[in-house]
CSV table of C-alpha atoms in Angstrom, one decimal:
chain,number,residue,atom,x,y,z
A,102,MET,CA,20.2,5.3,4.9
A,103,ALA,CA,16.9,3.6,4.1
A,104,ASN,CA,14.5,4.0,1.2
A,105,VAL,CA,10.8,4.7,2.2
A,106,LEU,CA,8.0,4.2,-0.4
A,107,VAL,CA,4.7,6.0,0.4
A,108,ILE,CA,1.6,4.9,-1.6
A,109,GLU,CA,-1.3,7.4,-1.5
A,110,SER,CA,-4.7,6.0,-2.6
A,111,SER,CA,-7.3,8.6,-1.5
A,112,ALA,CA,-9.4,9.9,-4.3
A,113,ARG,CA,-9.4,13.3,-2.6
A,114,GLN,CA,-6.5,15.7,-2.6
A,115,GLN,CA,-8.2,18.1,-0.2
A,116,GLY,CA,-9.8,17.1,3.1
A,117,SER,CA,-8.3,13.6,3.1
A,118,VAL,CA,-7.5,12.2,6.5
A,119,SER,CA,-5.3,9.5,5.1
A,120,ARG,CA,-3.3,12.2,3.4
A,121,GLN,CA,-3.0,14.0,6.7
A,122,LEU,CA,-1.6,10.8,8.2
A,123,THR,CA,1.0,10.4,5.5
A,124,GLU,CA,2.0,14.0,5.8
A,125,GLN,CA,2.5,13.5,9.5
A,126,PHE,CA,4.3,10.2,8.9
A,127,ILE,CA,6.8,12.0,6.5
A,128,ILE,CA,7.4,14.8,8.9
A,129,THR,CA,8.0,12.5,11.8
A,130,TRP,CA,10.1,10.0,9.9
A,131,GLN,CA,12.3,12.7,8.4
A,132,ALA,CA,12.9,14.2,11.8
A,133,ALA,CA,14.0,10.8,13.2
A,134,HIS,CA,15.8,9.6,10.0
A,135,PRO,CA,17.0,12.7,8.2
A,136,ALA,CA,19.3,10.8,5.8
A,137,ASP,CA,16.5,8.5,4.5
A,138,GLN,CA,15.1,8.9,1.0
A,139,ILE,CA,11.3,9.1,0.7
A,140,LYS,CA,9.4,8.5,-2.5
A,141,VAL,CA,5.7,9.2,-2.8
A,142,ARG,CA,3.5,7.5,-5.4
A,143,ASP,CA,0.0,9.0,-5.6
A,144,LEU,CA,-2.4,6.6,-7.2
A,145,ALA,CA,-5.1,9.2,-7.6
A,146,VAL,CA,-2.7,11.3,-9.8
A,147,GLU,CA,-0.8,8.6,-11.6
A,148,GLN,CA,-3.5,6.0,-11.9
A,149,VAL,CA,-2.4,2.3,-12.3
A,150,PRO,CA,-4.5,0.3,-14.8
A,151,HIS,CA,-6.4,-2.6,-13.4
A,152,LEU,CA,-5.2,-6.1,-14.1
A,153,ASP,CA,-6.1,-7.0,-17.7
A,154,ALA,CA,-5.1,-9.3,-20.6
A,155,ASN,CA,-2.2,-7.0,-21.6
A,156,LEU,CA,-0.5,-7.3,-18.2
A,157,LEU,CA,-1.1,-11.0,-18.0
A,158,GLY,CA,0.3,-11.4,-21.5
A,159,GLY,CA,3.3,-9.3,-20.5
A,160,TRP,CA,4.0,-11.6,-17.6
A,161,MET,CA,3.5,-14.8,-19.4
A,162,THR,CA,4.5,-14.3,-23.0
A,163,PRO,CA,8.2,-14.5,-24.1
A,164,ALA,CA,9.7,-11.0,-24.8
A,165,GLU,CA,10.1,-11.6,-28.5
A,166,GLN,CA,6.4,-12.5,-28.8
A,167,GLN,CA,4.9,-9.7,-26.8
A,168,SER,CA,2.7,-7.1,-28.4
A,169,GLU,CA,3.4,-3.4,-27.9
A,170,ALA,CA,0.5,-3.2,-25.4
A,171,GLU,CA,1.9,-6.2,-23.5
A,172,GLN,CA,5.3,-4.6,-23.4
A,173,ALA,CA,3.9,-1.3,-22.1
A,174,ALA,CA,1.9,-3.1,-19.4
A,175,LEU,CA,5.0,-5.1,-18.3
A,176,ALA,CA,7.2,-2.0,-18.3
A,177,LEU,CA,4.8,-0.3,-15.8
A,178,SER,CA,4.5,-3.4,-13.7
A,179,ASN,CA,8.3,-3.6,-13.6
A,180,LEU,CA,8.6,0.0,-12.6
A,181,LEU,CA,6.1,-0.4,-9.7
A,182,THR,CA,7.7,-3.6,-8.6
A,183,ASP,CA,11.2,-2.2,-8.7
A,184,GLU,CA,10.1,0.6,-6.4
A,185,VAL,CA,8.8,-2.0,-3.8
A,186,LEU,CA,12.0,-4.0,-4.2
A,187,ALA,CA,14.1,-1.0,-3.5
A,188,ALA,CA,12.1,0.1,-0.5
A,189,ASP,CA,13.2,-0.7,3.1
A,190,VAL,CA,10.0,0.8,4.5
A,191,LEU,CA,6.6,0.7,2.8
A,192,VAL,CA,3.7,3.0,3.8
A,193,LEU,CA,0.2,2.4,2.4
A,194,ALA,CA,-2.4,5.1,2.9
A,195,ALA,CA,-5.8,3.3,2.7
A,196,PRO,CA,-9.1,5.2,3.2
A,197,MET,CA,-12.0,2.8,3.6
A,198,TYR,CA,-14.3,2.8,0.6
A,199,ASN,CA,-17.4,0.5,1.0
A,200,PHE,CA,-15.7,-1.6,3.7
A,201,ALA,CA,-12.5,-2.2,1.7
A,202,ILE,CA,-9.5,-0.6,0.2
A,203,PRO,CA,-9.7,1.8,-2.8
A,204,SER,CA,-9.7,0.0,-6.1
A,205,THR,CA,-6.6,2.0,-7.1
A,206,LEU,CA,-4.7,0.4,-4.2
A,207,LYS,CA,-5.9,-3.1,-5.2
A,208,ALA,CA,-4.8,-2.4,-8.8
A,209,TRP,CA,-1.3,-1.4,-7.5
A,210,LEU,CA,-1.1,-4.6,-5.5
A,211,ASP,CA,-2.1,-6.6,-8.6
A,212,HIS,CA,1.0,-5.2,-10.3
A,213,VAL,CA,3.5,-5.9,-7.5
A,214,LEU,CA,2.4,-9.3,-6.2
A,215,ARG,CA,4.3,-11.2,-8.8
A,216,ALA,CA,5.3,-14.8,-8.9
A,217,GLY,CA,9.0,-15.2,-9.2
A,218,VAL,CA,9.6,-11.6,-8.3
A,219,THR,CA,8.0,-10.8,-4.9
A,220,PHE,CA,6.9,-14.3,-4.1
A,221,LYS,CA,7.5,-17.8,-5.3
A,222,TYR,CA,5.7,-21.1,-5.2
A,223,THR,CA,7.5,-24.0,-3.5
A,224,GLU,CA,6.7,-27.6,-2.7
A,225,THR,CA,5.5,-26.4,0.7
A,226,GLY,CA,3.4,-23.5,-0.6
A,227,PRO,CA,4.0,-19.9,-1.5
A,228,GLN,CA,7.0,-18.1,-0.1
A,229,GLY,CA,7.4,-14.3,0.2
A,230,LEU,CA,10.7,-12.8,-1.2
A,231,LEU,CA,10.6,-9.4,0.5
A,232,SER,CA,11.6,-10.4,4.0
A,233,GLY,CA,13.3,-7.8,6.2
A,234,LYS,CA,11.1,-4.9,5.1
A,235,ARG,CA,8.8,-2.9,7.4
A,236,ALA,CA,5.4,-1.6,6.5
A,237,PHE,CA,2.9,0.9,7.9
A,238,VAL,CA,-0.7,1.0,6.9
A,239,LEU,CA,-2.6,4.3,7.6
A,240,THR,CA,-6.4,3.9,7.3
A,241,ALA,CA,-9.2,6.5,7.5
A,242,ARG,CA,-12.7,5.2,8.3
A,243,GLY,CA,-16.1,6.9,8.7
A,244,GLY,CA,-17.2,4.4,11.3
A,245,ILE,CA,-15.5,2.2,13.9
A,246,TYR,CA,-14.4,-1.1,12.4
A,247,ALA,CA,-11.2,-2.3,14.0
A,248,GLY,CA,-11.5,-5.8,15.3
A,249,SER,CA,-15.0,-6.3,13.8
A,250,ASN,CA,-16.1,-8.6,11.0
A,251,LEU,CA,-16.8,-5.5,8.9
A,252,ASP,CA,-13.1,-4.7,8.7
A,253,HIS,CA,-12.0,-6.1,5.3
A,254,GLN,CA,-9.0,-3.8,5.1
A,255,GLU,CA,-6.6,-5.0,7.8
A,256,PRO,CA,-7.0,-8.8,7.3
A,257,TYR,CA,-6.6,-8.5,3.5
A,258,LEU,CA,-3.6,-6.2,3.6
A,259,ARG,CA,-1.9,-8.2,6.3
A,260,GLN,CA,-2.4,-11.3,4.2
A,261,ALA,CA,-1.2,-9.6,1.0
A,262,LEU,CA,1.9,-8.2,2.6
A,263,ALA,CA,2.7,-11.4,4.4
A,264,PHE,CA,2.3,-13.2,1.1
A,265,ILE,CA,5.3,-11.3,-0.3
A,266,GLY,CA,7.3,-11.7,2.9
A,267,ILE,CA,6.5,-8.4,4.8
A,268,HIS,CA,5.4,-9.4,8.3
A,269,ASP,CA,6.5,-6.4,10.4
A,270,VAL,CA,3.4,-4.3,9.8
A,271,SER,CA,1.9,-1.5,11.9
A,272,PHE,CA,-1.7,-0.5,11.3
A,273,ILE,CA,-2.8,3.0,12.3
A,274,HIS,CA,-6.6,3.5,12.1
A,275,ALA,CA,-8.3,6.9,12.2
A,276,GLU,CA,-11.9,5.9,12.9
A,277,GLY,CA,-15.3,7.4,13.5
A,278,LEU,CA,-14.7,10.2,11.1
A,279,ASN,CA,-18.3,10.5,10.0
A,280,LEU,CA,-20.0,9.9,13.3
A,281,GLY,CA,-20.3,13.6,14.2
A,282,GLY,CA,-19.6,15.3,17.5
A,283,ASP,CA,-16.0,14.9,18.7
A,284,PHE,CA,-15.4,11.6,16.9
A,285,MET,CA,-13.5,13.0,14.0
A,286,GLY,CA,-11.1,15.1,16.0
A,287,LYS,CA,-10.5,12.3,18.5
A,288,GLY,CA,-10.0,9.7,15.7
A,289,VAL,CA,-7.4,11.8,13.9
A,290,SER,CA,-5.6,12.9,17.0
A,291,GLN,CA,-5.4,9.3,18.4
A,292,ALA,CA,-4.2,8.0,15.0
A,293,LYS,CA,-1.4,10.7,14.9
A,294,ALA,CA,-0.4,9.8,18.5
A,295,GLN,CA,-0.2,6.1,17.6
A,296,LEU,CA,1.7,6.9,14.5
A,297,ALA,CA,4.3,8.9,16.4
A,298,GLN,CA,4.7,6.0,18.8
A,299,ALA,CA,5.0,3.4,16.0
A,300,ILE,CA,7.8,5.4,14.3
C-alpha cells in the first residue's frame, strides 16, 4: 500500500482543467491501486502563508526562545512537510498563471523545501533526502509552451523536486486551452490520454 499526496493549486473550483486532471488521476490511480491511500490538500481552500519572518524564526530559533507566532508558523510547516515525507507519490496540479506556477504552490514549496529535513548541504553541494518517491505534475495552460523558453513551470518544478531528491517526475501538459476552436478539447483529451499512459 502506498500513500499518494495530491496538491491542488487552481484558484478556481469550477471550470478548472487542472482539477479535471487531478480528478482523472485519482479515478485512474484508485482503479489500478485500490489499496492505496490518497490525501488531497487544496491550497485554494486551505491557503498556506507565504514565507515570512515568523516561519524563518520558527526554523532558526531554539524552541524555548520562539514566539507564539513562530511556533504556529513552524507547526504548519511541520504538518505540510510531514505529509510530503509520508507520501510515496506526489501529485502537483499547476495551472499556468502569468507564465509560472500559482503563488499558492510556490508558498507550499517554501514550507516543504527545508534544510535538514527534505534536503541537506554537504561538502559536495546540496543533497535531496526524499529519494525513492515518484511525482506527477499536471499543468493547464492557455497557450502552447512545452519546450519553449516561455515555459517557466516545468524547469522550475523539475529543479525544485530534484533538489529534495525526487527525480522520477512525469509532466502532463494540457495546452492551448484559450486558443479557441478545437484546441481546448484536444488539449484536455491529449493530457488525459498521457496521464492514463503514465499511470
